[in-house]
Amino acid sequence: KSKAYLFSLFCAILALTNCATTEQKPLTLDVDPIPILRKAADRVLIDFPSPPPFNWGEGVLMTGMMYAYESTQDSRYLDFVRVWADHWKQEGILPLLSQRGYCGHWGPGFPSLLLYKQTNNPAHLILCKQVVDYIRTEATRTRDGGLDHWRGNQQLWVDTLFMACPPLAVLGEHELKPEMIGEAYKQLMVFASHLQDEKTGLFYHMYDDAKETRTEEYWGRGNGWVAMSYIEVLKHLDPQSPAYGHLTSAFQRQMKSVVSLQDQETGLWRTVLNREDSYLETSASAMILYSLLEGRRLGVLPSIDLETILNAWNGLTSQVDESGRVIGVSAGTGPSGFDTYQKVKRETETWGTGAFLMAAHALAISRSASN
């Protein structure tokens, strides 16, 4: 297996000289996501008068706010992310990165680079560079090179993929360093080798490298993390490369099963995907919708139909309350068994709001392209 990964990685790096996407024809959409996107983003401005932490949930939130800016050109959303990034550049993130070697502090590297592309402020680029440099030179790994969830724990958690792959891939393209994109590709391949179910294509939550065991449930948000990671890496690979084909195949197998498990009454997905006695969960649903829309736009999910998209969107909008808060989001969730997943409380969380804004932005792109 290790030789196969290295060969695939080598092919990926060779092919990263002509990155272009093959976009699918746009969907015909009669819904306008911008009003409710604004409602949710405006609520964020009220709820966070001071810069929030430099952590995984906030990384998703800031990504969502950057996309809200791109959809609306409302400078308040850009300023919100700018104030947060400037605060953490002044505070310094190196102590956070080295404290536990925890991957949650890598996630904000992605929106930091999205911000830099709008501001051209080198301070924002530095934040992403510091994250990627830590991942590449100091993060500990499993025997076949998978990134530990925190220093030395020798476990592959699916969450880790979205913390590491987007900053690696986006910075790799920006810096013209294909080895960074190759590293993101390698992580997806290594994680899939241990966590993707061969029959369903769905992902388990965690693999313990020391014990050579994995958890048993298909965690909904976990599959959302993986799907979004596939999307962000595919955006920076040559569609003609072997790497693009490998990732597309794995992504398609995953999403075929995910779509089949959509709740037909609400359009949402469950916190344990394949259990009808599991509760419906907002952040997983938003991440999945974002991945479906972007996958179709890139041409890797051409058969996704309008009904699936609209049902998911209608379900998500029902989870935005009158004040603009995104509700029904499960709290931080460690790998465990079904009963423990079911006990995780649901409320408003940064990662749920960010994922909702990302899905709304992706829908706005699809709608704009169809008009």
PDB file of N, CA and C in Angstrom, residues 317-356:
ATOM      1  N   THR A 317     -32.807  25.890   5.650  1.00  0.00           N
ATOM      2  CA  THR A 317     -33.397  27.183   5.980  1.00  0.00           C
ATOM      3  C   THR A 317     -34.366  27.069   7.168  1.00  0.00           C
ATOM      4  N   SER A 318     -34.933  25.886   7.366  1.00  0.00           N
ATOM      5  CA  SER A 318     -35.812  25.689   8.528  1.00  0.00           C
ATOM      6  C   SER A 318     -35.030  25.699   9.832  1.00  0.00           C
ATOM      7  N   GLN A 319     -33.692  25.613   9.738  1.00  0.00           N
ATOM      8  CA  GLN A 319     -32.836  25.599  10.919  1.00  0.00           C
ATOM      9  C   GLN A 319     -32.199  26.967  11.189  1.00  0.00           C
ATOM     10  N   VAL A 320     -32.698  27.998  10.566  1.00  0.00           N
ATOM     11  CA  VAL A 320     -32.291  29.366  10.871  1.00  0.00           C
ATOM     12  C   VAL A 320     -33.457  30.032  11.589  1.00  0.00           C
ATOM     13  N   ASP A 321     -33.250  30.420  12.838  1.00  0.00           N
ATOM     14  CA  ASP A 321     -34.378  30.960  13.612  1.00  0.00           C
ATOM     15  C   ASP A 321     -34.647  32.418  13.258  1.00  0.00           C
ATOM     16  N   GLU A 322     -35.642  32.999  13.901  1.00  0.00           N
ATOM     17  CA  GLU A 322     -36.072  34.361  13.557  1.00  0.00           C
ATOM     18  C   GLU A 322     -34.975  35.391  13.754  1.00  0.00           C
ATOM     19  N   SER A 323     -34.044  35.117  14.680  1.00  0.00           N
ATOM     20  CA  SER A 323     -32.964  36.069  14.957  1.00  0.00           C
ATOM     21  C   SER A 323     -31.794  35.924  13.993  1.00  0.00           C
ATOM     22  N   GLY A 324     -31.809  34.859  13.173  1.00  0.00           N
ATOM     23  CA  GLY A 324     -30.717  34.612  12.241  1.00  0.00           C
ATOM     24  C   GLY A 324     -29.716  33.583  12.712  1.00  0.00           C
ATOM     25  N   ARG A 325     -29.935  33.015  13.898  1.00  0.00           N
ATOM     26  CA  ARG A 325     -29.009  31.990  14.394  1.00  0.00           C
ATOM     27  C   ARG A 325     -29.304  30.643  13.736  1.00  0.00           C
ATOM     28  N   VAL A 326     -28.232  29.930  13.396  1.00  0.00           N
ATOM     29  CA  VAL A 326     -28.346  28.588  12.841  1.00  0.00           C
ATOM     30  C   VAL A 326     -28.417  27.611  14.007  1.00  0.00           C
ATOM     31  N   ILE A 327     -29.479  26.837  14.071  1.00  0.00           N
ATOM     32  CA  ILE A 327     -29.731  25.970  15.214  1.00  0.00           C
ATOM     33  C   ILE A 327     -29.621  24.499  14.804  1.00  0.00           C
ATOM     34  N   GLY A 328     -29.762  23.607  15.803  1.00  0.00           N
ATOM     35  CA  GLY A 328     -29.749  22.176  15.529  1.00  0.00           C
ATOM     36  C   GLY A 328     -28.383  21.623  15.201  1.00  0.00           C
ATOM     37  N   VAL A 329     -27.322  22.316  15.696  1.00  0.00           N
ATOM     38  CA  VAL A 329     -25.947  21.912  15.400  1.00  0.00           C
ATOM     39  C   VAL A 329     -25.387  21.138  16.585  1.00  0.00           C
ATOM     40  N   SER A 330     -24.890  19.950  16.345  1.00  0.00           N
ATOM     41  CA  SER A 330     -24.336  19.154  17.438  1.00  0.00           C
ATOM     42  C   SER A 330     -23.028  19.762  17.922  1.00  0.00           C
ATOM     43  N   ALA A 331     -22.819  19.676  19.232  1.00  0.00           N
ATOM     44  CA  ALA A 331     -21.604  20.214  19.851  1.00  0.00           C
ATOM     45  C   ALA A 331     -20.389  19.381  19.431  1.00  0.00           C
ATOM     46  N   GLY A 332     -19.216  19.769  19.925  1.00  0.00           N
ATOM     47  CA  GLY A 332     -18.009  19.021  19.638  1.00  0.00           C
ATOM     48  C   GLY A 332     -18.211  17.543  19.931  1.00  0.00           C
ATOM     49  N   THR A 333     -17.762  16.683  19.008  1.00  0.00           N
ATOM     50  CA  THR A 333     -18.104  15.262  19.054  1.00  0.00           C
ATOM     51  C   THR A 333     -16.859  14.409  18.888  1.00  0.00           C
ATOM     52  N   GLY A 334     -16.498  13.667  19.923  1.00  0.00           N
ATOM     53  CA  GLY A 334     -15.388  12.743  19.833  1.00  0.00           C
ATOM     54  C   GLY A 334     -15.840  11.402  19.282  1.00  0.00           C
ATOM     55  N   PRO A 335     -14.913  10.584  18.784  1.00  0.00           N
ATOM     56  CA  PRO A 335     -15.270   9.269  18.254  1.00  0.00           C
ATOM     57  C   PRO A 335     -15.771   8.351  19.356  1.00  0.00           C
ATOM     58  N   SER A 336     -16.892   7.702  19.100  1.00  0.00           N
ATOM     59  CA  SER A 336     -17.488   6.868  20.134  1.00  0.00           C
ATOM     60  C   SER A 336     -18.505   5.930  19.498  1.00  0.00           C
ATOM     61  N   GLY A 337     -19.430   5.439  20.327  1.00  0.00           N
ATOM     62  CA  GLY A 337     -20.494   4.571  19.860  1.00  0.00           C
ATOM     63  C   GLY A 337     -21.785   5.337  19.670  1.00  0.00           C
ATOM     64  N   PHE A 338     -22.790   4.651  19.155  1.00  0.00           N
ATOM     65  CA  PHE A 338     -24.045   5.293  18.793  1.00  0.00           C
ATOM     66  C   PHE A 338     -24.683   6.038  19.960  1.00  0.00           C
ATOM     67  N   ASP A 339     -24.749   5.417  21.121  1.00  0.00           N
ATOM     68  CA  ASP A 339     -25.428   6.040  22.267  1.00  0.00           C
ATOM     69  C   ASP A 339     -24.779   7.358  22.649  1.00  0.00           C
ATOM     70  N   THR A 340     -23.455   7.419  22.560  1.00  0.00           N
ATOM     71  CA  THR A 340     -22.758   8.664  22.903  1.00  0.00           C
ATOM     72  C   THR A 340     -23.026   9.741  21.866  1.00  0.00           C
ATOM     73  N   TYR A 341     -23.029   9.384  20.585  1.00  0.00           N
ATOM     74  CA  TYR A 341     -23.368  10.366  19.548  1.00  0.00           C
ATOM     75  C   TYR A 341     -24.755  10.953  19.803  1.00  0.00           C
ATOM     76  N   GLN A 342     -25.673  10.112  20.214  1.00  0.00           N
ATOM     77  CA  GLN A 342     -27.050  10.564  20.420  1.00  0.00           C
ATOM     78  C   GLN A 342     -27.183  11.542  21.585  1.00  0.00           C
ATOM     79  N   LYS A 343     -26.251  11.499  22.517  1.00  0.00           N
ATOM     80  CA  LYS A 343     -26.336  12.350  23.704  1.00  0.00           C
ATOM     81  C   LYS A 343     -25.693  13.725  23.495  1.00  0.00           C
ATOM     82  N   VAL A 344     -25.019  13.923  22.377  1.00  0.00           N
ATOM     83  CA  VAL A 344     -24.378  15.213  22.117  1.00  0.00           C
ATOM     84  C   VAL A 344     -25.458  16.280  21.949  1.00  0.00           C
ATOM     85  N   LYS A 345     -25.350  17.362  22.688  1.00  0.00           N
ATOM     86  CA  LYS A 345     -26.375  18.411  22.650  1.00  0.00           C
ATOM     87  C   LYS A 345     -26.333  19.166  21.333  1.00  0.00           C
ATOM     88  N   ARG A 346     -27.454  19.753  20.987  1.00  0.00           N
ATOM     89  CA  ARG A 346     -27.589  20.548  19.767  1.00  0.00           C
ATOM     90  C   ARG A 346     -27.954  21.978  20.110  1.00  0.00           C
ATOM     91  N   GLU A 347     -27.249  22.915  19.493  1.00  0.00           N
ATOM     92  CA  GLU A 347     -27.518  24.332  19.722  1.00  0.00           C
ATOM     93  C   GLU A 347     -26.948  25.117  18.547  1.00  0.00           C
ATOM     94  N   THR A 348     -26.564  26.373  18.770  1.00  0.00           N
ATOM     95  CA  THR A 348     -25.888  27.170  17.749  1.00  0.00           C
ATOM     96  C   THR A 348     -24.390  27.081  17.974  1.00  0.00           C
ATOM     97  N   GLU A 349     -23.651  26.734  16.940  1.00  0.00           N
ATOM     98  CA  GLU A 349     -22.199  26.583  17.042  1.00  0.00           C
ATOM     99  C   GLU A 349     -21.543  27.263  15.835  1.00  0.00           C
ATOM    100  N   THR A 350     -20.312  27.716  16.032  1.00  0.00           N
ATOM    101  CA  THR A 350     -19.615  28.436  14.969  1.00  0.00           C
ATOM    102  C   THR A 350     -19.498  27.603  13.701  1.00  0.00           C
ATOM    103  N   TRP A 351     -19.194  26.324  13.833  1.00  0.00           N
ATOM    104  CA  TRP A 351     -18.992  25.479  12.653  1.00  0.00           C
ATOM    105  C   TRP A 351     -20.300  25.253  11.891  1.00  0.00           C
ATOM    106  N   GLY A 352     -21.413  25.225  12.600  1.00  0.00           N
ATOM    107  CA  GLY A 352     -22.700  25.079  11.923  1.00  0.00           C
ATOM    108  C   GLY A 352     -23.071  26.325  11.145  1.00  0.00           C
ATOM    109  N   THR A 353     -22.849  27.491  11.754  1.00  0.00           N
ATOM    110  CA  THR A 353     -23.134  28.748  11.069  1.00  0.00           C
ATOM    111  C   THR A 353     -22.230  28.905   9.854  1.00  0.00           C
ATOM    112  N   GLY A 354     -20.933  28.618  10.032  1.00  0.00           N
ATOM    113  CA  GLY A 354     -20.006  28.728   8.914  1.00  0.00           C
ATOM    114  C   GLY A 354     -20.370  27.801   7.775  1.00  0.00           C
ATOM    115  N   ALA A 355     -20.731  26.562   8.104  1.00  0.00           N
ATOM    116  CA  ALA A 355     -21.091  25.602   7.054  1.00  0.00           C
ATOM    117  C   ALA A 355     -22.366  26.036   6.341  1.00  0.00           C
ATOM    118  N   PHE A 356     -23.320  26.612   7.075  1.00  0.00           N
ATOM    119  CA  PHE A 356     -24.537  27.108   6.440  1.00  0.00           C
ATOM    120  C   PHE A 356     -24.206  28.218   5.443  1.00  0.00           C
TER     121      PHE A 356
END
